[in-house]
XYZ file of C-alpha atoms in Angstrom:
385
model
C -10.189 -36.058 -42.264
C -13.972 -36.921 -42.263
C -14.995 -38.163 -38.606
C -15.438 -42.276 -38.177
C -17.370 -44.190 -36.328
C -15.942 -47.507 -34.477
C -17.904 -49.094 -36.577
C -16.169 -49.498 -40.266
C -15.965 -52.387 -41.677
C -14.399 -53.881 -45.064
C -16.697 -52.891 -47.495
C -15.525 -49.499 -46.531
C -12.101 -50.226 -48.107
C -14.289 -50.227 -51.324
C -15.539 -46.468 -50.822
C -13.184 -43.857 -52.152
C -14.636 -41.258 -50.265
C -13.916 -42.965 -47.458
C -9.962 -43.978 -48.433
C -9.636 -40.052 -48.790
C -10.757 -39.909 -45.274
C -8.175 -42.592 -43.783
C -5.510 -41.384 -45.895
C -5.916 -37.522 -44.398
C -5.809 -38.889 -40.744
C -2.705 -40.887 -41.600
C -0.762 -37.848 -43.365
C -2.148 -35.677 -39.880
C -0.196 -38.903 -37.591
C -3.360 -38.552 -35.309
C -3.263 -41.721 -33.519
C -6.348 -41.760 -31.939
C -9.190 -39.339 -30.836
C -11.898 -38.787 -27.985
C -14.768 -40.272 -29.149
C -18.811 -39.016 -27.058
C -22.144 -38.794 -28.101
C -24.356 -35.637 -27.715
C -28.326 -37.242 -28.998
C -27.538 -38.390 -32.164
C -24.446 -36.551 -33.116
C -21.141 -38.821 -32.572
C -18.180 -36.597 -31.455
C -14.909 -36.490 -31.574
C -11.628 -34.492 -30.377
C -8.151 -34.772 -31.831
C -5.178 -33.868 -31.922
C -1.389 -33.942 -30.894
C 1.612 -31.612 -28.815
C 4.331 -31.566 -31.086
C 7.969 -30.507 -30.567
C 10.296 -29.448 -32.699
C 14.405 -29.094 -32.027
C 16.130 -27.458 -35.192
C 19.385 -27.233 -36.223
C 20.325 -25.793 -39.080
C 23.989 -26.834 -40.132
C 24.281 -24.059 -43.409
C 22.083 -21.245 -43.241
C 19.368 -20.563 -41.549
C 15.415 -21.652 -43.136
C 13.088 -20.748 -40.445
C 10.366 -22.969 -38.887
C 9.765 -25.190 -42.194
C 12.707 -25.510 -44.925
C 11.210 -23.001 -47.468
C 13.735 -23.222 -50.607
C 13.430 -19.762 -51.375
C 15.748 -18.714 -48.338
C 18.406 -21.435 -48.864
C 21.870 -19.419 -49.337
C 23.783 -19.440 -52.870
C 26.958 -20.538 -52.630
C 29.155 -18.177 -51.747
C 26.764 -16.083 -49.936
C 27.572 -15.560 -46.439
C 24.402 -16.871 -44.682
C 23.829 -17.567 -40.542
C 25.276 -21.411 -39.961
C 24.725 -23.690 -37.151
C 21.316 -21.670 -36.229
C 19.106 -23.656 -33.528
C 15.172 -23.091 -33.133
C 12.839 -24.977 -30.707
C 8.997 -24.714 -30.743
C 5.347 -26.073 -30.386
C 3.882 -24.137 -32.964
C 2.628 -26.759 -35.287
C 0.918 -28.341 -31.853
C -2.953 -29.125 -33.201
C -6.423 -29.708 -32.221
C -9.401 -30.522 -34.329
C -12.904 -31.195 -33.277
C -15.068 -33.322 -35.507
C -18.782 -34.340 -35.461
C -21.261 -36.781 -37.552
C -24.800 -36.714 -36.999
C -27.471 -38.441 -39.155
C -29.377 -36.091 -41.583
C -32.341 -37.198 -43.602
C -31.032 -40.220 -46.052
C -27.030 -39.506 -45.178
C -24.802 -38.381 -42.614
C -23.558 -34.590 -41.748
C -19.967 -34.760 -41.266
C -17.745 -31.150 -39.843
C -14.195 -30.903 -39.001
C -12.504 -28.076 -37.672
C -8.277 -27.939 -36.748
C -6.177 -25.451 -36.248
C -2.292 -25.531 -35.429
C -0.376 -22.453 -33.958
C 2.224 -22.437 -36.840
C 1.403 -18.572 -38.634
C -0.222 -17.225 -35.329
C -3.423 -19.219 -35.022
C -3.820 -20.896 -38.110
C -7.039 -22.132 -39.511
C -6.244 -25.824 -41.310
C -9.993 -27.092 -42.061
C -12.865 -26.091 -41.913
C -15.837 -28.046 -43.325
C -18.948 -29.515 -43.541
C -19.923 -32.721 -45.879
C -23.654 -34.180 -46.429
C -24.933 -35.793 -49.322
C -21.830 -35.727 -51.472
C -21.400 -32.240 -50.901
C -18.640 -30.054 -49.191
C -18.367 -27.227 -48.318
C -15.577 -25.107 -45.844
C -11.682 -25.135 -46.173
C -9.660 -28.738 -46.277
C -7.108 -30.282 -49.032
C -7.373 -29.300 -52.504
C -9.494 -31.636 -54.935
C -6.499 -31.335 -57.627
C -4.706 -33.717 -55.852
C -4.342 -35.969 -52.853
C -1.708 -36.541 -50.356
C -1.381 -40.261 -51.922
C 2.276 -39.419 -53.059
C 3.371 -37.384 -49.937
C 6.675 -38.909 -47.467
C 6.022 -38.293 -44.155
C 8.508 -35.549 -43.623
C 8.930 -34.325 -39.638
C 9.259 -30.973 -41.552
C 6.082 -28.747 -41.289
C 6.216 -28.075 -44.622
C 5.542 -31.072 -46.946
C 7.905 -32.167 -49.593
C 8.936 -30.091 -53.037
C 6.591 -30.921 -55.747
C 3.624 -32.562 -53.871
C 0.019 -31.250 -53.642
C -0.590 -30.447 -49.953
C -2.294 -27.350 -50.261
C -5.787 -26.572 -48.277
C -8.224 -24.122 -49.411
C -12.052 -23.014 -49.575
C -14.239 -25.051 -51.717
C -17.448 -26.091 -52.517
C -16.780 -29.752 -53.775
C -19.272 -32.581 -55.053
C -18.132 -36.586 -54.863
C -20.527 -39.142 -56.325
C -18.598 -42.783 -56.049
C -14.387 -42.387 -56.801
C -15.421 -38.788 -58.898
C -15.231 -35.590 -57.438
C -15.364 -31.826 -59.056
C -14.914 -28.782 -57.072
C -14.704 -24.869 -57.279
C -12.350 -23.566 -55.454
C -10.465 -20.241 -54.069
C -8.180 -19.225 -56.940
C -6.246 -16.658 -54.538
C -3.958 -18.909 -52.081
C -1.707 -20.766 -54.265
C -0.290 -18.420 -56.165
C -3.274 -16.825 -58.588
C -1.483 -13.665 -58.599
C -0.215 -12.411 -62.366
C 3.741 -10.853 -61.408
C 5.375 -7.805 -63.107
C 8.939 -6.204 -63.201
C 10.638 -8.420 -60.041
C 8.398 -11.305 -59.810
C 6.017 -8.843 -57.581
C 2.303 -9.038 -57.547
C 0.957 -6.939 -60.484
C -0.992 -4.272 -59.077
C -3.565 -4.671 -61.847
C -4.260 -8.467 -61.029
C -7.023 -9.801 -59.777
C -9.265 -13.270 -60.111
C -12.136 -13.151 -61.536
C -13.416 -16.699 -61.466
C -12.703 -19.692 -59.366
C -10.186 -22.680 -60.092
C -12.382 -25.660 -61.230
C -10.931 -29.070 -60.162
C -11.616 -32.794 -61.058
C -10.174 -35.712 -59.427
C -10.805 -38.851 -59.851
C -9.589 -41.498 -56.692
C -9.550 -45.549 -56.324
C -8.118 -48.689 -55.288
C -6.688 -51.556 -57.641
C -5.274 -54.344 -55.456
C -2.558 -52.996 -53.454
C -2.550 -49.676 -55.844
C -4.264 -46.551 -54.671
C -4.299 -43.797 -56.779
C -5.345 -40.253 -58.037
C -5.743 -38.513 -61.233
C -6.673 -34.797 -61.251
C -7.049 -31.840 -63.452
C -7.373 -28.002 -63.038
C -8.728 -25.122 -65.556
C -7.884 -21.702 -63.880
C -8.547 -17.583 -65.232
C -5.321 -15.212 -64.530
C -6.143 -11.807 -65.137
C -4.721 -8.077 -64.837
C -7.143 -5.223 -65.555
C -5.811 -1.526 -64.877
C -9.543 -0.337 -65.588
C -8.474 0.757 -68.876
C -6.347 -2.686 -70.591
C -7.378 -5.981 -69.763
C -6.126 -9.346 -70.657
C -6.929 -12.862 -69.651
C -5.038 -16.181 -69.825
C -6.518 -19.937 -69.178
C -4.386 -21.741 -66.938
C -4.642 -25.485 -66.370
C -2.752 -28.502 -64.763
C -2.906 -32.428 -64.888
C -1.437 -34.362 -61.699
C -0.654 -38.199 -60.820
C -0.857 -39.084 -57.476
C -0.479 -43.442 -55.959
C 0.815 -45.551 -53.572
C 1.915 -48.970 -53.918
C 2.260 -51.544 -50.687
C 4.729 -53.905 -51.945
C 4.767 -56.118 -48.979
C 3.521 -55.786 -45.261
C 5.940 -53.373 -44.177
C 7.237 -51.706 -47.783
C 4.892 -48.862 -49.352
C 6.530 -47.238 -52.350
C 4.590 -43.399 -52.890
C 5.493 -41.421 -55.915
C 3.065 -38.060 -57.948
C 3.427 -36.209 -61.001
C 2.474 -32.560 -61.756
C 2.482 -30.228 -64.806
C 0.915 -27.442 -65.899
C 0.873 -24.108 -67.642
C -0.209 -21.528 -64.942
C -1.209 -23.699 -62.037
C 1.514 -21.350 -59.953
C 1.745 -23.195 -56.325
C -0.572 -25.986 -56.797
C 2.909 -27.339 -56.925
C 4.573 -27.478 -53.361
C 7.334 -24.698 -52.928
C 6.943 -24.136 -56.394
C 9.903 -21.743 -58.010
C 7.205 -19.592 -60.114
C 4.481 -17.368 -60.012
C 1.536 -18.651 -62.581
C 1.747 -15.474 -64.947
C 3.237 -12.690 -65.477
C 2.108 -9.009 -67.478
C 4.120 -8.433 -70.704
C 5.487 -5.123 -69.893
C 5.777 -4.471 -73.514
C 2.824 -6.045 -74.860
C 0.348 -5.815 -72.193
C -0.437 -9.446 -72.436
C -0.819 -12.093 -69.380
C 1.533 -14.548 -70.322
C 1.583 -18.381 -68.399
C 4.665 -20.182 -66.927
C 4.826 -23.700 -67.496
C 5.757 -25.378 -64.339
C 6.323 -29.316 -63.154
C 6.463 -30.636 -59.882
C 7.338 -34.402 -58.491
C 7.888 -36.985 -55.782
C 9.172 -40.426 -54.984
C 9.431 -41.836 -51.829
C 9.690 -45.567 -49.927
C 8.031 -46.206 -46.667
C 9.360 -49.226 -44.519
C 7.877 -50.441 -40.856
C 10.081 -52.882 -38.663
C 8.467 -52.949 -35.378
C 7.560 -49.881 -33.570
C 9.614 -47.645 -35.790
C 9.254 -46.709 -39.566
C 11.819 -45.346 -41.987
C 10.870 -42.768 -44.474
C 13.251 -41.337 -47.794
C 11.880 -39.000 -49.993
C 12.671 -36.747 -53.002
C 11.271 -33.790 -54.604
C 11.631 -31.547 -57.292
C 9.949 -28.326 -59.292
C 10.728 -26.150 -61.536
C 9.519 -23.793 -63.856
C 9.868 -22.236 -67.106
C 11.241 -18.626 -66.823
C 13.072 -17.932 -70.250
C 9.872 -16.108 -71.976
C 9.407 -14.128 -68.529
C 13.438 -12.937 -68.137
C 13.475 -12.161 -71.678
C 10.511 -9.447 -71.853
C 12.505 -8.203 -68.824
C 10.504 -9.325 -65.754
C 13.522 -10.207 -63.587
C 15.963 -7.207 -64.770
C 19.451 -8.152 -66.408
C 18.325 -11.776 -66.295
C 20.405 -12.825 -62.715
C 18.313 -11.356 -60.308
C 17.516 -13.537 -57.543
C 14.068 -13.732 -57.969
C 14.544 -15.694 -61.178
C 14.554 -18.742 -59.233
C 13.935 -21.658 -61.732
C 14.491 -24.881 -59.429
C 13.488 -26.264 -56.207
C 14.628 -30.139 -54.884
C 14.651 -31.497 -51.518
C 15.605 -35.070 -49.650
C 14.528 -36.236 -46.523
C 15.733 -39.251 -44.481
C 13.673 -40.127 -41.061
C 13.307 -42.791 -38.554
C 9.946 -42.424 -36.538
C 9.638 -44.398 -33.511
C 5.982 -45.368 -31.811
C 6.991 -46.696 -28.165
C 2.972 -46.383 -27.746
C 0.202 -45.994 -29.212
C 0.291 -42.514 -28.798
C 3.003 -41.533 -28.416
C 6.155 -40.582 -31.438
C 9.573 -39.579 -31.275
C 11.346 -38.629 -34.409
C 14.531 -37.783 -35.923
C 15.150 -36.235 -39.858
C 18.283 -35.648 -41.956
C 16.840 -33.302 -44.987
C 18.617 -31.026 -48.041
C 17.222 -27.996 -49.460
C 18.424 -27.369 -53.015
C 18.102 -24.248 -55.386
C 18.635 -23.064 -58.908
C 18.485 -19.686 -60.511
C 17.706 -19.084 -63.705
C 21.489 -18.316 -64.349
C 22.771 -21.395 -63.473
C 23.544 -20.237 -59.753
C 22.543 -22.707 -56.898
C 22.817 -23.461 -53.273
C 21.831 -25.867 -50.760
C 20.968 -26.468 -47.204
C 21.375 -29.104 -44.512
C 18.639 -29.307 -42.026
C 18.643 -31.309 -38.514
C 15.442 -32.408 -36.905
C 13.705 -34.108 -33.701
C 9.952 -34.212 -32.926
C 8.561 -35.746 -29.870
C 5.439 -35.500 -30.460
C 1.913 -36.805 -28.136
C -1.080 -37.904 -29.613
C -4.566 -37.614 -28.346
């Protein structure tokens, strides 16, 4: 969500740096900003009110539908539950001022959805980042617009701290290995008291455009470690990921990404599995393999735009049930599969204005073969400025 000038022009379809930039104000559905100029730094503020009117027809899943709460059948759970709020209202202020031989570029937004909640928070010159925005793993090429807060199952959404470098469509970062799920578990699927990380996640991604084709490759290499001061062990994480979009006509943009990994925890999107867990018996950090995906179709007519998407993780828990991590093997922590479908029909009356309405499931899967689902209800009006 780098901060542009009036000024763009085609060759900077060419840049990938600068298609990461576009794309990230698209998946924010900021509309337009207020652009000034303080000497030579250009300015800008951003943002949007946004309403949200829940219902929830089966059980009850908070502000955004998080999987893990969605009721196994049979379970008596609240139904027909309503919630209205602003929360994920937003504001971001952005500046880019001319630096020696490039450009200083900052962003900083923050939505009221956890309290105050800080979403970026960065600074770029010369090819190099540094501050909180999305992770370099992946990019939000694959991602439906959902109305939801919470992005789809399976896709990469996740902002962290970083310290990245991009030279042309290449970009390698080190990043904060604690927020998406760096934690080794123990008996329950609890944090380990003894974990801890010891070195940052390193990421690689590589980003460009091939006729109407835009796409992503990335990779992660991750440490997950427990140390009780007097046993220590250490396993090597990593994860590969497949992110495009493909505009099949005018109006018709097919999106679709592609995650696996052994360890990478929730670098997958309401992901159904911690990263590791400590062998009670041996002592050993062991990994859980976990894969995440998407598919979705985007069609304009007019002022409004349709949106269907799917999602899906899941995870690899027979090795961790087995050495007893999830006692008797049914708990309900052992929760192996996450899916989730949204329908929407946005409509733009203005430029800056949206109002919005989104038909979604909520699907789980335990590692016993119990599972549940939940039907979620949504409008958004929502004002861009």
């Amino acid at each position: 969500m780098l901060f542009q000038s009036k000024k763009n022009n085609k060759s900077s379809l060419k840049n990938p740096a600068f298609l990461v930039s576009a794309l990230s104000l698209v998946i924010s559905a900021q509309a337009s900003a207020y652009e000034f100029e303080v000497g030579n730094t250009k300015a800008s503020i951003s943002g949007f009110i946004k309403l949200n009117a829940i219902y929830d027809i089966d059980n009850e899943l908070g502000d955004v539908g998080v999987n893990q709460l969605v009721a196994l059948d049979g379970e008596k759970a609240p139904t027909g539950v309503s919630n209205i709020n602003a929360r994920s209202s937003r504001i971001g202020f952005g500046t880019s001022t001319p630096v020696g031989d490039s450009t200083l570029k900052t962003l900083i937004e923050v939505d009221w959805a956890d309290g105050t909640r800080l979403r970026h928070a960065y600074g770029e010159w010369n090819g190099i980042l540094a501050g909180q925005t999305w992770t370099n793993f992946g990019r939000p090429l694959g991602m439906t617009r959902v109305l939801d807060d919470l992005p789809q199952v399976g896709v990469l959404p996740t902002r962290q701290g970083q310290i990245r470098y991009t030279t042309g469509a290449f970009s390698v970062a080190l990043e904060d290995p604690t927020e998406l799920g760096g934690a080794v578990v123990g008996i329950g699927g609890r944090e380990h008291a003894d974990a801890q990380n010891g070195l940052p996640d390193l990421t690689l991604n590589y980003m460009n455009k091939a006729g109407n084709l835009m796409y992503a490759m990335g990779g992660v290499v991750r440490s997950l470690s427990a140390d009780s001061g007097t046993q220590d062990d250490t396993a090597m994480g990593w994860g590969v990921t497949l992110h495009g979009a493909y505009k099949v006509s005018p109006n018709v943009t097919l999106k679709g990404a592609l995650t696996h990994g052994d360890g990478i925890g929730t670098y997958i999107n309401n992901s159904p599995v911690a990263p590791a867990y400590l062998d009670p018996a041996t002592g050993n950090v062991e990994t859980i393999k976990a894969t995440g995906g998407s598919v979705g179709i985007q069609v304009t007519m007019g002022r409004g735009q349709v949106n269907l998407g799917y999602g899906y993780a899941s995870g690899d828990l027979d090795d961790a049930v087995a050495a007893g991590i999830f006692p008797g093997g049914a708990a309900r922590g052992a929760f192996e599969t996450a899916s989730d479908i949204h329908l929407n029909y946005l409509w733009t009356p203005e430029k800056n204005i949206m109002y919005g309405i989104e038909l979604s499931q909520n699907s789980i899967e335990l590692h016993d073969g119990r599972e549940g689902d939940a039907v979620r209800l949504q409008g958004t009006v929502q004002y861009n400025f």
